[in-house]
PDB file of C-alpha atoms in Angstrom:
ATOM      1  CA  ALA A   1      15.598 -10.822  -4.263  1.00  0.00           C
ATOM      2  CA  GLN A   2      13.624  -8.693  -1.896  1.00  0.00           C
ATOM      3  CA  SER A   3      11.532  -9.805   1.042  1.00  0.00           C
ATOM      4  CA  VAL A   4       9.793  -8.375   4.079  1.00  0.00           C
ATOM      5  CA  THR A   5       8.947 -10.340   7.190  1.00  0.00           C
ATOM      6  CA  GLN A   6       6.527  -9.185   9.835  1.00  0.00           C
ATOM      7  CA  PRO A   7       6.789 -12.006  12.352  1.00  0.00           C
ATOM      8  CA  ASP A   8       3.781 -11.075  14.436  1.00  0.00           C
ATOM      9  CA  ALA A   9       0.434 -11.578  12.725  1.00  0.00           C
ATOM     10  CA  ARG A  10      -1.471 -10.196  15.725  1.00  0.00           C
ATOM     11  CA  VAL A  11      -0.472  -8.000  18.615  1.00  0.00           C
ATOM     12  CA  THR A  12      -2.642  -6.969  21.542  1.00  0.00           C
ATOM     13  CA  VAL A  13      -1.661  -4.174  23.914  1.00  0.00           C
ATOM     14  CA  SER A  14      -3.446  -2.149  26.554  1.00  0.00           C
ATOM     15  CA  GLU A  15      -4.284   1.472  25.958  1.00  0.00           C
ATOM     16  CA  GLY A  16      -1.475   3.701  27.168  1.00  0.00           C
ATOM     17  CA  ALA A  17       1.160   0.995  26.814  1.00  0.00           C
ATOM     18  CA  SER A  18       4.160   1.268  24.534  1.00  0.00           C
ATOM     19  CA  LEU A  19       4.235  -0.533  21.209  1.00  0.00           C
ATOM     20  CA  GLN A  20       6.799  -2.096  18.938  1.00  0.00           C
ATOM     21  CA  LEU A  21       5.875  -3.806  15.686  1.00  0.00           C
ATOM     22  CA  ARG A  22       8.696  -5.748  14.132  1.00  0.00           C
ATOM     23  CA  CYS A  23       9.848  -5.727  10.530  1.00  0.00           C
ATOM     24  CA  LYS A  24      12.822  -7.488   8.978  1.00  0.00           C
ATOM     25  CA  TYR A  25      13.821  -6.966   5.379  1.00  0.00           C
ATOM     26  CA  SER A  26      16.138  -8.411   2.801  1.00  0.00           C
ATOM     27  CA  SER A  27      17.319  -6.255  -0.071  1.00  0.00           C
ATOM     28  CA  SER A  28      20.071  -6.533  -2.630  1.00  0.00           C
ATOM     29  CA  GLY A  29      20.348  -2.774  -2.969  1.00  0.00           C
ATOM     30  CA  THR A  30      19.836   0.334  -0.928  1.00  0.00           C
ATOM     31  CA  PRO A  31      16.405  -0.069   0.635  1.00  0.00           C
ATOM     32  CA  TYR A  32      13.678   2.480   0.896  1.00  0.00           C
ATOM     33  CA  LEU A  33      11.309   1.503   3.693  1.00  0.00           C
ATOM     34  CA  PHE A  34       7.800   2.498   4.675  1.00  0.00           C
ATOM     35  CA  TRP A  35       5.162   1.782   7.259  1.00  0.00           C
ATOM     36  CA  TYR A  36       1.510   1.976   6.266  1.00  0.00           C
ATOM     37  CA  VAL A  37      -1.644   1.609   8.351  1.00  0.00           C
ATOM     38  CA  GLN A  38      -4.956   0.272   7.104  1.00  0.00           C
ATOM     39  CA  TYR A  39      -8.191   0.808   8.991  1.00  0.00           C
ATOM     40  CA  PRO A  40     -11.204  -1.388   8.195  1.00  0.00           C
ATOM     41  CA  ARG A  41     -12.637  -0.775   4.731  1.00  0.00           C
ATOM     42  CA  GLN A  42     -10.099   1.960   4.010  1.00  0.00           C
ATOM     43  CA  GLY A  43      -6.996   2.346   1.927  1.00  0.00           C
ATOM     44  CA  LEU A  44      -3.421   2.211   3.132  1.00  0.00           C
ATOM     45  CA  GLN A  45      -2.231   5.398   4.758  1.00  0.00           C
ATOM     46  CA  LEU A  46       1.447   6.293   4.888  1.00  0.00           C
ATOM     47  CA  LEU A  47       2.742   6.560   8.459  1.00  0.00           C
ATOM     48  CA  LEU A  48       6.386   7.230   7.727  1.00  0.00           C
ATOM     49  CA  LYS A  49       9.129   6.703   5.191  1.00  0.00           C
ATOM     50  CA  TYR A  50      12.870   6.146   5.225  1.00  0.00           C
ATOM     51  CA  TYR A  51      15.132   6.930   2.284  1.00  0.00           C
ATOM     52  CA  SER A  52      18.467   7.745   3.913  1.00  0.00           C
ATOM     53  CA  GLY A  53      20.081   9.727   6.722  1.00  0.00           C
ATOM     54  CA  ASP A  54      18.977   9.705  10.349  1.00  0.00           C
ATOM     55  CA  PRO A  55      17.972   6.120  11.111  1.00  0.00           C
ATOM     56  CA  VAL A  56      15.136   7.228  13.372  1.00  0.00           C
ATOM     57  CA  VAL A  57      12.264   8.666  11.392  1.00  0.00           C
ATOM     58  CA  GLN A  58       9.242  10.374  12.807  1.00  0.00           C
ATOM     59  CA  GLY A  59       5.781   9.788  11.424  1.00  0.00           C
ATOM     60  CA  VAL A  60       2.241  10.835  11.994  1.00  0.00           C
ATOM     61  CA  ASN A  61       0.295  10.405  15.231  1.00  0.00           C
ATOM     62  CA  GLY A  62       3.388   9.840  17.377  1.00  0.00           C
ATOM     63  CA  PHE A  63       4.760   6.877  15.468  1.00  0.00           C
ATOM     64  CA  GLU A  64       8.446   6.481  14.769  1.00  0.00           C
ATOM     65  CA  ALA A  65      10.619   3.796  13.236  1.00  0.00           C
ATOM     66  CA  GLU A  66      14.280   2.947  13.423  1.00  0.00           C
ATOM     67  CA  PHE A  67      16.273   1.676  10.466  1.00  0.00           C
ATOM     68  CA  SER A  68      19.074  -0.750  11.234  1.00  0.00           C
ATOM     69  CA  LYS A  69      21.285  -1.877   8.371  1.00  0.00           C
ATOM     70  CA  SER A  70      23.220  -4.286  10.561  1.00  0.00           C
ATOM     71  CA  ASN A  71      20.048  -6.006  11.762  1.00  0.00           C
ATOM     72  CA  SER A  72      18.121  -5.563   8.492  1.00  0.00           C
ATOM     73  CA  SER A  73      15.247  -4.213  10.501  1.00  0.00           C
ATOM     74  CA  PHE A  74      12.803  -1.319  10.457  1.00  0.00           C
ATOM     75  CA  HIS A  75      10.732  -1.613  13.618  1.00  0.00           C
ATOM     76  CA  LEU A  76       7.790   0.666  14.302  1.00  0.00           C
ATOM     77  CA  ARG A  77       7.332   2.175  17.755  1.00  0.00           C
ATOM     78  CA  LYS A  78       4.904   4.300  19.678  1.00  0.00           C
ATOM     79  CA  ALA A  79       5.310   5.444  23.256  1.00  0.00           C
ATOM     80  CA  SER A  80       1.642   5.303  24.257  1.00  0.00           C
ATOM     81  CA  VAL A  81      -1.073   3.713  22.146  1.00  0.00           C
ATOM     82  CA  HIS A  82      -4.688   4.779  21.904  1.00  0.00           C
ATOM     83  CA  TRP A  83      -7.671   2.541  21.140  1.00  0.00           C
ATOM     84  CA  SER A  84      -7.977   4.296  17.775  1.00  0.00           C
ATOM     85  CA  ASP A  85      -4.587   2.845  16.774  1.00  0.00           C
ATOM     86  CA  SER A  86      -6.253  -0.536  16.322  1.00  0.00           C
ATOM     87  CA  ALA A  87      -5.651  -1.397  12.670  1.00  0.00           C
ATOM     88  CA  VAL A  88      -3.442  -3.450  10.376  1.00  0.00           C
ATOM     89  CA  TYR A  89       0.119  -2.225   9.900  1.00  0.00           C
ATOM     90  CA  PHE A  90       2.205  -3.029   6.843  1.00  0.00           C
ATOM     91  CA  CYS A  91       5.948  -2.765   6.479  1.00  0.00           C
ATOM     92  CA  VAL A  92       6.886  -2.112   2.853  1.00  0.00           C
ATOM     93  CA  LEU A  93      10.209  -2.255   1.023  1.00  0.00           C
ATOM     94  CA  SER A  94      11.163  -0.776  -2.295  1.00  0.00           C
ATOM     95  CA  ALA A  95      14.240  -1.323  -4.401  1.00  0.00           C
ATOM     96  CA  GLY A  96      15.083   2.322  -4.044  1.00  0.00           C
ATOM     97  CA  ASN A  97      15.763   4.097  -7.298  1.00  0.00           C
ATOM     98  CA  MET A  98      16.315   0.789  -9.054  1.00  0.00           C
ATOM     99  CA  GLY A  99      12.700   0.125  -9.829  1.00  0.00           C
ATOM    100  CA  TYR A 100       9.006   0.515  -9.284  1.00  0.00           C
ATOM    101  CA  LYS A 101       8.374  -2.672  -7.374  1.00  0.00           C
ATOM    102  CA  LEU A 102       7.221  -2.568  -3.767  1.00  0.00           C
ATOM    103  CA  THR A 103       7.360  -5.624  -1.534  1.00  0.00           C
ATOM    104  CA  PHE A 104       4.684  -5.720   1.151  1.00  0.00           C
ATOM    105  CA  GLY A 105       4.880  -7.528   4.430  1.00  0.00           C
ATOM    106  CA  THR A 106       1.938  -9.688   5.416  1.00  0.00           C
ATOM    107  CA  GLY A 107       0.767  -7.163   7.971  1.00  0.00           C
ATOM    108  CA  THR A 108       0.393  -7.051  11.738  1.00  0.00           C
ATOM    109  CA  SER A 109      -3.093  -6.676  13.141  1.00  0.00           C
ATOM    110  CA  LEU A 110      -2.958  -4.463  16.223  1.00  0.00           C
ATOM    111  CA  LEU A 111      -5.700  -4.536  18.825  1.00  0.00           C
ATOM    112  CA  VAL A 112      -5.606  -1.942  21.577  1.00  0.00           C
ATOM    113  CA  ASP A 113      -7.668  -2.881  24.620  1.00  0.00           C
ATOM    114  CA  PRO A 114      -9.398   0.219  25.980  1.00  0.00           C
TER     115      PRO A 114
ATOM    116  CA  GLU B   1      -8.339  17.223   0.579  1.00  0.00           C
ATOM    117  CA  ALA B   2      -8.323  13.562  -0.486  1.00  0.00           C
ATOM    118  CA  ALA B   3      -5.488  13.381  -2.981  1.00  0.00           C
ATOM    119  CA  VAL B   4      -6.358  10.028  -4.594  1.00  0.00           C
ATOM    120  CA  THR B   5     -10.028   9.476  -5.301  1.00  0.00           C
ATOM    121  CA  GLN B   6     -11.503   6.247  -6.580  1.00  0.00           C
ATOM    122  CA  SER B   7     -14.914   5.652  -8.081  1.00  0.00           C
ATOM    123  CA  PRO B   8     -17.121   3.829  -7.613  1.00  0.00           C
ATOM    124  CA  ARG B   9     -16.532   2.774  -4.016  1.00  0.00           C
ATOM    125  CA  ASN B  10     -18.635  -0.324  -4.470  1.00  0.00           C
ATOM    126  CA  LYS B  11     -19.584  -2.183  -7.648  1.00  0.00           C
ATOM    127  CA  VAL B  12     -21.540  -5.309  -8.420  1.00  0.00           C
ATOM    128  CA  ALA B  13     -20.991  -6.684 -11.920  1.00  0.00           C
ATOM    129  CA  VAL B  14     -22.181  -9.684 -13.864  1.00  0.00           C
ATOM    130  CA  THR B  15     -19.879 -12.323 -15.277  1.00  0.00           C
ATOM    131  CA  GLY B  16     -18.857 -11.372 -18.799  1.00  0.00           C
ATOM    132  CA  GLY B  17     -19.692  -7.736 -18.342  1.00  0.00           C
ATOM    133  CA  LYS B  18     -17.339  -4.792 -18.740  1.00  0.00           C
ATOM    134  CA  VAL B  19     -16.193  -2.924 -15.649  1.00  0.00           C
ATOM    135  CA  THR B  20     -14.260   0.326 -15.472  1.00  0.00           C
ATOM    136  CA  LEU B  21     -12.701   1.517 -12.241  1.00  0.00           C
ATOM    137  CA  SER B  22     -11.610   5.131 -12.159  1.00  0.00           C
ATOM    138  CA  CYS B  23      -8.913   6.931 -10.235  1.00  0.00           C
ATOM    139  CA  ASN B  24      -8.084  10.619  -9.983  1.00  0.00           C
ATOM    140  CA  GLN B  25      -5.106  12.124  -8.196  1.00  0.00           C
ATOM    141  CA  THR B  26      -4.322  15.716  -7.289  1.00  0.00           C
ATOM    142  CA  ASN B  27      -0.759  15.012  -6.071  1.00  0.00           C
ATOM    143  CA  ASN B  28       0.747  15.850  -9.472  1.00  0.00           C
ATOM    144  CA  HIS B  29       2.644  12.571  -9.331  1.00  0.00           C
ATOM    145  CA  ASN B  30       3.903  11.034 -12.540  1.00  0.00           C
ATOM    146  CA  ASN B  31       3.502   7.439 -11.358  1.00  0.00           C
ATOM    147  CA  MET B  32       0.188   5.721 -10.746  1.00  0.00           C
ATOM    148  CA  TYR B  33      -0.611   2.145  -9.800  1.00  0.00           C
ATOM    149  CA  TRP B  34      -3.465  -0.338  -9.567  1.00  0.00           C
ATOM    150  CA  TYR B  35      -3.380  -3.063  -6.909  1.00  0.00           C
ATOM    151  CA  ARG B  36      -5.824  -5.660  -5.744  1.00  0.00           C
ATOM    152  CA  GLN B  37      -6.012  -6.881  -2.162  1.00  0.00           C
ATOM    153  CA  ASP B  38      -7.164 -10.363  -1.287  1.00  0.00           C
ATOM    154  CA  THR B  39      -7.004 -12.297   1.952  1.00  0.00           C
ATOM    155  CA  GLY B  40      -4.036 -14.610   1.826  1.00  0.00           C
ATOM    156  CA  HIS B  41      -2.382 -12.761  -1.054  1.00  0.00           C
ATOM    157  CA  GLY B  42      -1.868  -9.280   0.288  1.00  0.00           C
ATOM    158  CA  LEU B  43      -1.538  -6.496  -2.260  1.00  0.00           C
ATOM    159  CA  ARG B  44      -0.651  -7.455  -5.816  1.00  0.00           C
ATOM    160  CA  LEU B  45       0.300  -5.045  -8.576  1.00  0.00           C
ATOM    161  CA  ILE B  46      -1.868  -5.192 -11.698  1.00  0.00           C
ATOM    162  CA  HIS B  47      -0.769  -2.256 -13.862  1.00  0.00           C
ATOM    163  CA  TYR B  48       1.181   0.940 -13.410  1.00  0.00           C
ATOM    164  CA  SER B  49       1.978   4.072 -15.355  1.00  0.00           C
ATOM    165  CA  TYR B  50       4.877   6.489 -15.564  1.00  0.00           C
ATOM    166  CA  GLY B  51       2.802   9.300 -17.030  1.00  0.00           C
ATOM    167  CA  ALA B  52       0.049  10.257 -19.418  1.00  0.00           C
ATOM    168  CA  GLY B  53      -0.196   7.819 -22.292  1.00  0.00           C
ATOM    169  CA  SER B  54       1.904   5.107 -20.666  1.00  0.00           C
ATOM    170  CA  THR B  55       0.798   1.850 -19.114  1.00  0.00           C
ATOM    171  CA  GLU B  56       2.946  -1.043 -17.940  1.00  0.00           C
ATOM    172  CA  LYS B  57       2.102  -4.556 -16.839  1.00  0.00           C
ATOM    173  CA  GLY B  58       2.552  -5.395 -13.202  1.00  0.00           C
ATOM    174  CA  ASP B  59       2.693  -8.811 -11.620  1.00  0.00           C
ATOM    175  CA  ILE B  60      -0.861  -9.996 -12.389  1.00  0.00           C
ATOM    176  CA  PRO B  61      -2.053  -8.158 -15.545  1.00  0.00           C
ATOM    177  CA  ASP B  62      -4.050 -10.978 -17.156  1.00  0.00           C
ATOM    178  CA  GLY B  63      -7.707 -10.056 -17.581  1.00  0.00           C
ATOM    179  CA  TYR B  64      -7.071  -6.354 -16.975  1.00  0.00           C
ATOM    180  CA  LYS B  65      -6.331  -3.334 -19.122  1.00  0.00           C
ATOM    181  CA  ALA B  66      -5.288   0.119 -17.997  1.00  0.00           C
ATOM    182  CA  SER B  67      -5.629   3.572 -19.453  1.00  0.00           C
ATOM    183  CA  ARG B  68      -3.819   6.799 -18.509  1.00  0.00           C
ATOM    184  CA  PRO B  69      -5.339   9.592 -20.559  1.00  0.00           C
ATOM    185  CA  SER B  70      -3.928  12.391 -18.404  1.00  0.00           C
ATOM    186  CA  GLN B  71      -1.593  13.077 -15.503  1.00  0.00           C
ATOM    187  CA  GLU B  72      -4.538  12.999 -13.106  1.00  0.00           C
ATOM    188  CA  ASN B  73      -6.546   9.999 -14.294  1.00  0.00           C
ATOM    189  CA  PHE B  74      -5.795   6.291 -14.404  1.00  0.00           C
ATOM    190  CA  SER B  75      -8.463   3.682 -15.157  1.00  0.00           C
ATOM    191  CA  LEU B  76      -8.565  -0.068 -14.749  1.00  0.00           C
ATOM    192  CA  ILE B  77     -10.719  -1.941 -17.236  1.00  0.00           C
ATOM    193  CA  LEU B  78     -12.094  -5.452 -16.961  1.00  0.00           C
ATOM    194  CA  GLU B  79     -13.352  -6.259 -20.461  1.00  0.00           C
ATOM    195  CA  LEU B  80     -14.912  -9.591 -19.495  1.00  0.00           C
ATOM    196  CA  ALA B  81     -15.335  -9.725 -15.743  1.00  0.00           C
ATOM    197  CA  THR B  82     -15.050 -13.087 -13.995  1.00  0.00           C
ATOM    198  CA  PRO B  83     -15.897 -14.111 -10.405  1.00  0.00           C
ATOM    199  CA  SER B  84     -12.155 -14.540  -9.708  1.00  0.00           C
ATOM    200  CA  GLN B  85     -11.825 -10.784 -10.122  1.00  0.00           C
ATOM    201  CA  THR B  86     -13.989 -10.197  -7.064  1.00  0.00           C
ATOM    202  CA  SER B  87     -11.666  -8.204  -4.826  1.00  0.00           C
ATOM    203  CA  VAL B  88     -10.840  -4.836  -3.354  1.00  0.00           C
ATOM    204  CA  TYR B  89      -8.962  -2.622  -5.804  1.00  0.00           C
ATOM    205  CA  PHE B  90      -6.672   0.195  -4.781  1.00  0.00           C
ATOM    206  CA  CYS B  91      -5.265   2.972  -6.881  1.00  0.00           C
ATOM    207  CA  ALA B  92      -2.154   4.814  -5.779  1.00  0.00           C
ATOM    208  CA  SER B  93       0.018   7.645  -6.953  1.00  0.00           C
ATOM    209  CA  GLY B  94       3.759   7.715  -6.338  1.00  0.00           C
ATOM    210  CA  GLU B  95       6.424  10.312  -5.567  1.00  0.00           C
ATOM    211  CA  GLY B  96       8.817   8.655  -7.969  1.00  0.00           C
ATOM    212  CA  THR B  97      10.482   5.363  -8.780  1.00  0.00           C
ATOM    213  CA  GLY B  98      10.744   3.341  -5.604  1.00  0.00           C
ATOM    214  CA  ARG B  99       9.370   6.115  -3.424  1.00  0.00           C
ATOM    215  CA  ALA B 100       6.258   6.377  -1.260  1.00  0.00           C
ATOM    216  CA  LEU B 101       2.823   5.638  -2.646  1.00  0.00           C
ATOM    217  CA  TYR B 102      -0.390   7.358  -1.658  1.00  0.00           C
ATOM    218  CA  PHE B 103      -3.461   5.181  -1.841  1.00  0.00           C
ATOM    219  CA  GLY B 104      -7.104   5.801  -2.529  1.00  0.00           C
ATOM    220  CA  ALA B 105      -9.864   4.442  -0.321  1.00  0.00           C
ATOM    221  CA  GLY B 106     -10.478   1.430  -2.563  1.00  0.00           C
ATOM    222  CA  THR B 107     -13.216  -0.030  -4.735  1.00  0.00           C
ATOM    223  CA  ARG B 108     -14.967  -3.167  -3.548  1.00  0.00           C
ATOM    224  CA  LEU B 109     -15.898  -5.181  -6.643  1.00  0.00           C
ATOM    225  CA  SER B 110     -18.150  -8.221  -6.641  1.00  0.00           C
ATOM    226  CA  VAL B 111     -18.545 -10.196  -9.858  1.00  0.00           C
ATOM    227  CA  LEU B 112     -21.565 -12.497  -9.741  1.00  0.00           C
TER     228      LEU B 112
END
């Protein structure tokens, strides 16, 4: 069985501060992992993806994430947030090349105080 | 530049009416998907397709049909719309089995 846990439903940070959004996963196979961002009344936009290799992956707009097999985690980070980063962030897990199914986390709503 | 385009963006339908949601992708991806997003349920997979002519049932297919007439186009059809189908619908195309999806901007459907 696959599952994704985003333990923080809401996070508030000040503009210019660093950010970490947490994601824990459970997968029976080799996981493929993604972070998506959703702005109000828009679709989900891919921030970054991890298939294999270097555990630190770089994404768009200064975001990065680190895959940890030992901790079953894929946390999202950004060194300095901007007010425009306010959005909902989803951690997503796939079963790799074993199937089509994606498992979505419940999302973390990020508010950046200007 | 938008690679996955959905139409219409907003739709109001009457109960019992037929609704067709359209999706076009220019990513040249084989896989396409239809999801709905509801508060408290997150994103749920309705139908997906591996290529032109194929459609597969997702997790919540009841009340929905899908059509994939070409590589680029994937439609979701509600033959007899019900108020419970009021939702935001997202189409996506995929790099391959298990790989990243690229979503459209969504269609907000209200069934009255």
